[in-house]
Amino acid sequence: MELHDVWFVLIAVLWTGYFFLEGFDFGIGVLTKLLARDRKERRVLINTIGPVWDGNEVWLLSAGGATFAAFPEWYATLFSGFYLPLLIILVCLIVRGVAFEYRAKRSGEKWQTNWEHAIFWTSLIPAVLWGVAFGNIVRGVKIDADMEYVGNFWDLLNPYAILGGLVTLFLFTFHGAVFAGLKTVGDIRERAGRLALKLGIVTAVLALGFLIWTQLDNGDGWSLLAMIVAAVALVAAVALIAVGREGWSFAFSGVTVAAVVAMLFLTLFPNVMPSSLDDAWSLTVTNASSTPYTLKIMTWCAGIATPVVLLYQGWTYWVFRKRIGTQHIAEAH
């Protein structure tokens, strides 16, 4: 296996980690409006991700940085062609972080309500747009012979990509509802389980249609295997949340996220960004990659730094592993 193939796999792993972690993160943000009944319950939900949400976003920075260094042509075409949706995602992530930090700085009703609205919308919008973006990457976009995107924003809003956006929205929200059930106690935990069951059923219908469409268009034997794993894991996650086994349900919902991302990258390879105008103009792991020397240096750096990051983030989750409930929220909040 060539180093550019290795880095394609590593970037897929980074995106998998990001969607696994930021997926339930986004889901919790959406659930602040769907699940929480009052301000105290919204505080409980926010506190479930309070110690970890910023660490989850490190995976996005790593995926973007790895793409820039390993596949500069892919990075350039992607960020120029998808400039508006990626800018919207970036603004949402900035506002979302500020909302988490500033919501409780003042006790005013309007102040806290506005930041709570911001948390909801800046969680929902990226959850949709990431699905739209990856749907277009897999489907193919208008790339010319100079490796430049020549389409417009509205070309990105095609039925396949929109379905992908709905899948990521519902999958992340289901993932977040299971996480809420895993991390809370009392009435909110019970309602999270019931809501997760409903979300899981809708997610299964949408995801099945999207994955079958993907398989029929670009799939092979490996992508079919990933699709089967995703389907089985999602069914298992729904069945387990129905009987109150939140831990196992969360594990299987995580497997679902990982299998879906794996399927998308498997259908993409060896392309990194297919051209819908001419297959010969597609960006591939070969024509979009950096030099072998650059990839070699990156591999050594990643081999040293990655275990440290994984250990530290795993330790963070272990420290903040306990469940919380409304009884843990001070009245001042």
PDB file of C-alpha atoms in Angstrom, residues 84-319:
ATOM      1  CA  LEU A  84     -20.392  28.881   1.254  1.00  0.00           C
ATOM      2  CA  PRO A  85     -21.607  25.736   3.085  1.00  0.00           C
ATOM      3  CA  LEU A  86     -18.233  25.297   4.801  1.00  0.00           C
ATOM      4  CA  LEU A  87     -18.251  28.963   5.819  1.00  0.00           C
ATOM      5  CA  ILE A  88     -21.738  28.511   7.291  1.00  0.00           C
ATOM      6  CA  ILE A  89     -20.505  25.470   9.232  1.00  0.00           C
ATOM      7  CA  LEU A  90     -17.479  27.412  10.494  1.00  0.00           C
ATOM      8  CA  VAL A  91     -19.628  30.339  11.670  1.00  0.00           C
ATOM      9  CA  CYS A  92     -22.007  27.911  13.379  1.00  0.00           C
ATOM     10  CA  LEU A  93     -19.167  26.198  15.222  1.00  0.00           C
ATOM     11  CA  ILE A  94     -17.793  29.556  16.405  1.00  0.00           C
ATOM     12  CA  VAL A  95     -21.178  30.830  17.593  1.00  0.00           C
ATOM     13  CA  ARG A  96     -21.932  27.450  19.184  1.00  0.00           C
ATOM     14  CA  GLY A  97     -18.748  27.530  21.247  1.00  0.00           C
ATOM     15  CA  VAL A  98     -19.454  31.086  22.380  1.00  0.00           C
ATOM     16  CA  ALA A  99     -23.030  30.097  23.279  1.00  0.00           C
ATOM     17  CA  PHE A 100     -21.851  27.241  25.503  1.00  0.00           C
ATOM     18  CA  GLU A 101     -19.465  29.526  27.344  1.00  0.00           C
ATOM     19  CA  TYR A 102     -21.579  32.673  27.622  1.00  0.00           C
ATOM     20  CA  ARG A 103     -25.074  31.286  28.233  1.00  0.00           C
ATOM     21  CA  ALA A 104     -24.629  31.081  32.025  1.00  0.00           C
ATOM     22  CA  LYS A 105     -22.605  34.291  32.404  1.00  0.00           C
ATOM     23  CA  ARG A 106     -25.766  36.277  33.113  1.00  0.00           C
ATOM     24  CA  SER A 107     -29.062  35.271  34.696  1.00  0.00           C
ATOM     25  CA  GLY A 108     -31.302  37.411  32.467  1.00  0.00           C
ATOM     26  CA  GLU A 109     -34.151  35.548  30.782  1.00  0.00           C
ATOM     27  CA  LYS A 110     -33.612  37.073  27.344  1.00  0.00           C
ATOM     28  CA  TRP A 111     -29.836  36.588  27.522  1.00  0.00           C
ATOM     29  CA  GLN A 112     -30.080  32.855  28.272  1.00  0.00           C
ATOM     30  CA  THR A 113     -32.962  32.264  25.850  1.00  0.00           C
ATOM     31  CA  ASN A 114     -31.052  33.807  22.937  1.00  0.00           C
ATOM     32  CA  TRP A 115     -27.975  31.672  23.619  1.00  0.00           C
ATOM     33  CA  GLU A 116     -30.155  28.558  23.899  1.00  0.00           C
ATOM     34  CA  HIS A 117     -31.646  29.334  20.490  1.00  0.00           C
ATOM     35  CA  ALA A 118     -28.102  29.727  19.174  1.00  0.00           C
ATOM     36  CA  ILE A 119     -27.066  26.323  20.558  1.00  0.00           C
ATOM     37  CA  PHE A 120     -30.035  24.655  18.874  1.00  0.00           C
ATOM     38  CA  TRP A 121     -29.597  26.198  15.429  1.00  0.00           C
ATOM     39  CA  THR A 122     -25.800  25.989  15.372  1.00  0.00           C
ATOM     40  CA  SER A 123     -26.089  22.279  16.151  1.00  0.00           C
ATOM     41  CA  LEU A 124     -28.861  21.540  13.643  1.00  0.00           C
ATOM     42  CA  ILE A 125     -27.424  23.425  10.653  1.00  0.00           C
ATOM     43  CA  PRO A 126     -23.956  21.761  10.632  1.00  0.00           C
ATOM     44  CA  ALA A 127     -25.582  18.362  11.217  1.00  0.00           C
ATOM     45  CA  VAL A 128     -27.455  18.845   7.932  1.00  0.00           C
ATOM     46  CA  LEU A 129     -24.686  20.519   5.954  1.00  0.00           C
ATOM     47  CA  TRP A 130     -22.071  17.850   6.694  1.00  0.00           C
ATOM     48  CA  GLY A 131     -24.382  15.262   5.147  1.00  0.00           C
ATOM     49  CA  VAL A 132     -24.989  17.515   2.139  1.00  0.00           C
ATOM     50  CA  ALA A 133     -21.250  18.082   1.701  1.00  0.00           C
ATOM     51  CA  PHE A 134     -20.279  14.415   1.869  1.00  0.00           C
ATOM     52  CA  GLY A 135     -23.215  13.461  -0.338  1.00  0.00           C
ATOM     53  CA  ASN A 136     -21.832  15.747  -3.042  1.00  0.00           C
ATOM     54  CA  ILE A 137     -18.272  14.502  -2.577  1.00  0.00           C
ATOM     55  CA  VAL A 138     -19.381  10.898  -3.126  1.00  0.00           C
ATOM     56  CA  ARG A 139     -21.837  11.685  -5.930  1.00  0.00           C
ATOM     57  CA  GLY A 140     -19.397  13.883  -7.817  1.00  0.00           C
ATOM     58  CA  VAL A 141     -19.400  17.592  -8.616  1.00  0.00           C
ATOM     59  CA  LYS A 142     -18.521  19.795 -11.583  1.00  0.00           C
ATOM     60  CA  ILE A 143     -14.711  19.726 -11.688  1.00  0.00           C
ATOM     61  CA  ASP A 144     -12.929  20.761 -14.870  1.00  0.00           C
ATOM     62  CA  ALA A 145      -9.582  19.725 -16.346  1.00  0.00           C
ATOM     63  CA  ASP A 146      -7.756  22.242 -14.133  1.00  0.00           C
ATOM     64  CA  MET A 147      -9.078  20.535 -10.973  1.00  0.00           C
ATOM     65  CA  GLU A 148     -11.333  23.511 -10.268  1.00  0.00           C
ATOM     66  CA  TYR A 149     -14.987  23.439  -9.219  1.00  0.00           C
ATOM     67  CA  VAL A 150     -17.061  25.187 -11.901  1.00  0.00           C
ATOM     68  CA  GLY A 151     -20.535  24.667 -10.463  1.00  0.00           C
ATOM     69  CA  ASN A 152     -22.461  26.909  -8.088  1.00  0.00           C
ATOM     70  CA  PHE A 153     -24.047  26.646  -4.653  1.00  0.00           C
ATOM     71  CA  TRP A 154     -27.394  25.451  -5.987  1.00  0.00           C
ATOM     72  CA  ASP A 155     -25.738  22.506  -7.761  1.00  0.00           C
ATOM     73  CA  LEU A 156     -24.905  21.172  -4.297  1.00  0.00           C
ATOM     74  CA  LEU A 157     -28.589  21.026  -3.321  1.00  0.00           C
ATOM     75  CA  ASN A 158     -29.487  17.913  -5.302  1.00  0.00           C
ATOM     76  CA  PRO A 159     -31.850  15.165  -4.054  1.00  0.00           C
ATOM     77  CA  TYR A 160     -29.079  12.723  -3.130  1.00  0.00           C
ATOM     78  CA  ALA A 161     -27.157  15.304  -1.085  1.00  0.00           C
ATOM     79  CA  ILE A 162     -30.299  16.602   0.623  1.00  0.00           C
ATOM     80  CA  LEU A 163     -31.204  13.040   1.608  1.00  0.00           C
ATOM     81  CA  GLY A 164     -27.671  12.691   2.977  1.00  0.00           C
ATOM     82  CA  GLY A 165     -28.220  15.834   5.047  1.00  0.00           C
ATOM     83  CA  LEU A 166     -31.451  14.442   6.507  1.00  0.00           C
ATOM     84  CA  VAL A 167     -29.692  11.165   7.328  1.00  0.00           C
ATOM     85  CA  THR A 168     -26.887  12.882   9.235  1.00  0.00           C
ATOM     86  CA  LEU A 169     -29.356  15.125  11.060  1.00  0.00           C
ATOM     87  CA  PHE A 170     -31.523  12.256  12.283  1.00  0.00           C
ATOM     88  CA  LEU A 171     -28.593   9.901  12.878  1.00  0.00           C
ATOM     89  CA  PHE A 172     -26.759  12.478  14.998  1.00  0.00           C
ATOM     90  CA  THR A 173     -29.915  13.369  16.897  1.00  0.00           C
ATOM     91  CA  PHE A 174     -30.593   9.679  17.588  1.00  0.00           C
ATOM     92  CA  HIS A 175     -26.955   9.259  18.641  1.00  0.00           C
ATOM     93  CA  GLY A 176     -27.358  12.258  20.947  1.00  0.00           C
ATOM     94  CA  ALA A 177     -30.622  10.961  22.457  1.00  0.00           C
ATOM     95  CA  VAL A 178     -28.942   7.647  23.291  1.00  0.00           C
ATOM     96  CA  PHE A 179     -26.015   9.554  24.821  1.00  0.00           C
ATOM     97  CA  ALA A 180     -28.472  11.662  26.850  1.00  0.00           C
ATOM     98  CA  GLY A 181     -30.059   8.469  28.170  1.00  0.00           C
ATOM     99  CA  LEU A 182     -26.612   7.139  29.033  1.00  0.00           C
ATOM    100  CA  LYS A 183     -25.498  10.286  30.877  1.00  0.00           C
ATOM    101  CA  THR A 184     -28.628  11.357  32.781  1.00  0.00           C
ATOM    102  CA  VAL A 185     -30.856  10.100  35.580  1.00  0.00           C
ATOM    103  CA  GLY A 186     -34.522  10.426  36.424  1.00  0.00           C
ATOM    104  CA  ASP A 187     -37.349  11.537  34.186  1.00  0.00           C
ATOM    105  CA  ILE A 188     -35.119  13.067  31.530  1.00  0.00           C
ATOM    106  CA  ARG A 189     -33.349   9.749  31.082  1.00  0.00           C
ATOM    107  CA  GLU A 190     -36.650   7.924  30.526  1.00  0.00           C
ATOM    108  CA  ARG A 191     -37.892  10.511  28.033  1.00  0.00           C
ATOM    109  CA  ALA A 192     -34.548  10.411  26.211  1.00  0.00           C
ATOM    110  CA  GLY A 193     -34.969   6.661  25.743  1.00  0.00           C
ATOM    111  CA  ARG A 194     -38.503   7.025  24.375  1.00  0.00           C
ATOM    112  CA  LEU A 195     -37.472   9.811  22.007  1.00  0.00           C
ATOM    113  CA  ALA A 196     -34.424   7.839  20.860  1.00  0.00           C
ATOM    114  CA  LEU A 197     -36.685   4.940  19.931  1.00  0.00           C
ATOM    115  CA  LYS A 198     -38.823   7.169  17.697  1.00  0.00           C
ATOM    116  CA  LEU A 199     -35.800   8.873  16.169  1.00  0.00           C
ATOM    117  CA  GLY A 200     -34.153   5.515  15.533  1.00  0.00           C
ATOM    118  CA  ILE A 201     -37.083   4.287  13.469  1.00  0.00           C
ATOM    119  CA  VAL A 202     -37.099   7.432  11.285  1.00  0.00           C
ATOM    120  CA  THR A 203     -33.314   7.271  10.972  1.00  0.00           C
ATOM    121  CA  ALA A 204     -33.462   3.640   9.851  1.00  0.00           C
ATOM    122  CA  VAL A 205     -35.901   4.455   7.034  1.00  0.00           C
ATOM    123  CA  LEU A 206     -33.896   7.452   5.779  1.00  0.00           C
ATOM    124  CA  ALA A 207     -30.522   5.749   6.136  1.00  0.00           C
ATOM    125  CA  LEU A 208     -31.657   2.617   4.337  1.00  0.00           C
ATOM    126  CA  GLY A 209     -32.784   4.647   1.329  1.00  0.00           C
ATOM    127  CA  PHE A 210     -29.572   6.685   1.269  1.00  0.00           C
ATOM    128  CA  LEU A 211     -27.251   3.700   1.642  1.00  0.00           C
ATOM    129  CA  ILE A 212     -29.034   1.649  -1.008  1.00  0.00           C
ATOM    130  CA  TRP A 213     -28.860   4.618  -3.385  1.00  0.00           C
ATOM    131  CA  THR A 214     -25.132   4.957  -2.658  1.00  0.00           C
ATOM    132  CA  GLN A 215     -24.521   1.248  -3.174  1.00  0.00           C
ATOM    133  CA  LEU A 216     -26.383   1.146  -6.470  1.00  0.00           C
ATOM    134  CA  ASP A 217     -24.497   4.165  -7.830  1.00  0.00           C
ATOM    135  CA  ASN A 218     -20.917   3.497  -6.731  1.00  0.00           C
ATOM    136  CA  GLY A 219     -20.780   0.461  -4.495  1.00  0.00           C
ATOM    137  CA  ASP A 220     -18.764  -2.749  -4.525  1.00  0.00           C
ATOM    138  CA  GLY A 221     -18.465  -5.763  -2.244  1.00  0.00           C
ATOM    139  CA  TRP A 222     -16.664  -3.880   0.540  1.00  0.00           C
ATOM    140  CA  SER A 223     -19.164  -1.024   0.575  1.00  0.00           C
ATOM    141  CA  LEU A 224     -21.995  -3.556   0.638  1.00  0.00           C
ATOM    142  CA  LEU A 225     -20.427  -5.141   3.721  1.00  0.00           C
ATOM    143  CA  ALA A 226     -20.194  -1.709   5.389  1.00  0.00           C
ATOM    144  CA  MET A 227     -23.844  -1.053   4.522  1.00  0.00           C
ATOM    145  CA  ILE A 228     -24.906  -4.333   6.117  1.00  0.00           C
ATOM    146  CA  VAL A 229     -22.888  -3.539   9.250  1.00  0.00           C
ATOM    147  CA  ALA A 230     -24.504  -0.084   9.460  1.00  0.00           C
ATOM    148  CA  ALA A 231     -28.007  -1.514   9.061  1.00  0.00           C
ATOM    149  CA  VAL A 232     -27.505  -4.286  11.635  1.00  0.00           C
ATOM    150  CA  ALA A 233     -25.862  -1.923  14.127  1.00  0.00           C
ATOM    151  CA  LEU A 234     -28.676   0.620  13.812  1.00  0.00           C
ATOM    152  CA  VAL A 235     -31.345  -2.030  14.361  1.00  0.00           C
ATOM    153  CA  ALA A 236     -29.406  -3.298  17.381  1.00  0.00           C
ATOM    154  CA  ALA A 237     -29.088   0.232  18.788  1.00  0.00           C
ATOM    155  CA  VAL A 238     -32.845   0.822  18.468  1.00  0.00           C
ATOM    156  CA  ALA A 239     -33.676  -2.568  20.011  1.00  0.00           C
ATOM    157  CA  LEU A 240     -31.292  -2.018  22.928  1.00  0.00           C
ATOM    158  CA  ILE A 241     -32.540   1.480  23.750  1.00  0.00           C
ATOM    159  CA  ALA A 242     -36.069   0.049  23.795  1.00  0.00           C
ATOM    160  CA  VAL A 243     -35.079  -2.232  26.706  1.00  0.00           C
ATOM    161  CA  GLY A 244     -33.103   0.444  28.542  1.00  0.00           C
ATOM    162  CA  ARG A 245     -29.575  -0.726  27.699  1.00  0.00           C
ATOM    163  CA  GLU A 246     -28.187   2.719  26.924  1.00  0.00           C
ATOM    164  CA  GLY A 247     -24.522   1.726  27.081  1.00  0.00           C
ATOM    165  CA  TRP A 248     -24.776  -0.995  24.475  1.00  0.00           C
ATOM    166  CA  SER A 249     -27.177   1.095  22.415  1.00  0.00           C
ATOM    167  CA  PHE A 250     -24.660   3.944  22.345  1.00  0.00           C
ATOM    168  CA  ALA A 251     -21.909   1.541  21.275  1.00  0.00           C
ATOM    169  CA  PHE A 252     -24.021   0.272  18.373  1.00  0.00           C
ATOM    170  CA  SER A 253     -25.141   3.752  17.337  1.00  0.00           C
ATOM    171  CA  GLY A 254     -21.447   4.623  17.231  1.00  0.00           C
ATOM    172  CA  VAL A 255     -20.796   1.577  15.045  1.00  0.00           C
ATOM    173  CA  THR A 256     -23.590   2.793  12.768  1.00  0.00           C
ATOM    174  CA  VAL A 257     -21.931   6.179  12.365  1.00  0.00           C
ATOM    175  CA  ALA A 258     -18.549   4.551  11.699  1.00  0.00           C
ATOM    176  CA  ALA A 259     -19.988   2.090   9.171  1.00  0.00           C
ATOM    177  CA  VAL A 260     -21.813   4.831   7.262  1.00  0.00           C
ATOM    178  CA  VAL A 261     -18.634   6.932   7.017  1.00  0.00           C
ATOM    179  CA  ALA A 262     -16.654   3.832   6.014  1.00  0.00           C
ATOM    180  CA  MET A 263     -19.154   3.061   3.264  1.00  0.00           C
ATOM    181  CA  LEU A 264     -18.896   6.592   1.865  1.00  0.00           C
ATOM    182  CA  PHE A 265     -15.094   6.460   1.757  1.00  0.00           C
ATOM    183  CA  LEU A 266     -15.120   2.949   0.291  1.00  0.00           C
ATOM    184  CA  THR A 267     -17.385   4.060  -2.556  1.00  0.00           C
ATOM    185  CA  LEU A 268     -15.165   7.099  -3.061  1.00  0.00           C
ATOM    186  CA  PHE A 269     -11.775   5.343  -3.314  1.00  0.00           C
ATOM    187  CA  PRO A 270      -9.533   5.717  -5.333  1.00  0.00           C
ATOM    188  CA  ASN A 271     -11.135   9.091  -6.039  1.00  0.00           C
ATOM    189  CA  VAL A 272     -11.084  11.787  -3.410  1.00  0.00           C
ATOM    190  CA  MET A 273     -13.419  14.060  -5.354  1.00  0.00           C
ATOM    191  CA  PRO A 274     -15.053  12.680  -8.518  1.00  0.00           C
ATOM    192  CA  SER A 275     -15.850  14.940 -11.452  1.00  0.00           C
ATOM    193  CA  SER A 276     -19.390  14.718 -12.806  1.00  0.00           C
ATOM    194  CA  LEU A 277     -18.220  16.286 -16.074  1.00  0.00           C
ATOM    195  CA  ASP A 278     -15.538  13.770 -17.051  1.00  0.00           C
ATOM    196  CA  ASP A 279     -14.097  10.840 -15.093  1.00  0.00           C
ATOM    197  CA  ALA A 280     -10.631  11.768 -16.357  1.00  0.00           C
ATOM    198  CA  TRP A 281     -10.872  15.073 -14.484  1.00  0.00           C
ATOM    199  CA  SER A 282     -11.595  13.458 -11.114  1.00  0.00           C
ATOM    200  CA  LEU A 283      -9.242  14.068  -8.208  1.00  0.00           C
ATOM    201  CA  THR A 284      -7.702  10.809  -7.034  1.00  0.00           C
ATOM    202  CA  VAL A 285      -5.376   9.704  -4.256  1.00  0.00           C
ATOM    203  CA  THR A 286      -2.595   9.823  -6.864  1.00  0.00           C
ATOM    204  CA  ASN A 287      -3.035  13.143  -8.651  1.00  0.00           C
ATOM    205  CA  ALA A 288      -4.181  15.089  -5.568  1.00  0.00           C
ATOM    206  CA  SER A 289      -1.546  13.931  -3.084  1.00  0.00           C
ATOM    207  CA  SER A 290       1.602  15.554  -1.719  1.00  0.00           C
ATOM    208  CA  THR A 291       5.073  14.243  -2.433  1.00  0.00           C
ATOM    209  CA  PRO A 292       6.155  10.910  -0.913  1.00  0.00           C
ATOM    210  CA  TYR A 293       8.672  12.710   1.320  1.00  0.00           C
ATOM    211  CA  THR A 294       5.955  14.968   2.762  1.00  0.00           C
ATOM    212  CA  LEU A 295       3.720  11.981   3.424  1.00  0.00           C
ATOM    213  CA  LYS A 296       6.602  10.143   5.088  1.00  0.00           C
ATOM    214  CA  ILE A 297       7.288  13.028   7.513  1.00  0.00           C
ATOM    215  CA  MET A 298       3.557  13.306   8.252  1.00  0.00           C
ATOM    216  CA  THR A 299       3.351   9.591   9.009  1.00  0.00           C
ATOM    217  CA  TRP A 300       6.107   9.818  11.619  1.00  0.00           C
ATOM    218  CA  CYS A 301       4.495  12.869  13.256  1.00  0.00           C
ATOM    219  CA  ALA A 302       1.068  11.236  13.311  1.00  0.00           C
ATOM    220  CA  GLY A 303       2.492   8.035  14.759  1.00  0.00           C
ATOM    221  CA  ILE A 304       3.961   9.948  17.695  1.00  0.00           C
ATOM    222  CA  ALA A 305       1.157  12.453  18.397  1.00  0.00           C
ATOM    223  CA  THR A 306      -1.973  10.387  17.790  1.00  0.00           C
ATOM    224  CA  PRO A 307      -1.600   7.938  20.729  1.00  0.00           C
ATOM    225  CA  VAL A 308      -1.045  10.863  23.112  1.00  0.00           C
ATOM    226  CA  VAL A 309      -4.212  12.620  21.925  1.00  0.00           C
ATOM    227  CA  LEU A 310      -6.263   9.424  22.143  1.00  0.00           C
ATOM    228  CA  LEU A 311      -5.053   8.684  25.677  1.00  0.00           C
ATOM    229  CA  TYR A 312      -5.772  12.211  26.870  1.00  0.00           C
ATOM    230  CA  GLN A 313      -9.255  12.321  25.335  1.00  0.00           C
ATOM    231  CA  GLY A 314     -10.086   8.863  26.664  1.00  0.00           C
ATOM    232  CA  TRP A 315      -8.982   9.966  30.132  1.00  0.00           C
ATOM    233  CA  THR A 316     -11.258  13.026  29.870  1.00  0.00           C
ATOM    234  CA  TYR A 317     -14.299  10.873  29.150  1.00  0.00           C
ATOM    235  CA  TRP A 318     -13.375   8.561  32.033  1.00  0.00           C
ATOM    236  CA  VAL A 319     -13.112  11.428  34.518  1.00  0.00           C
TER     237      VAL A 319
END
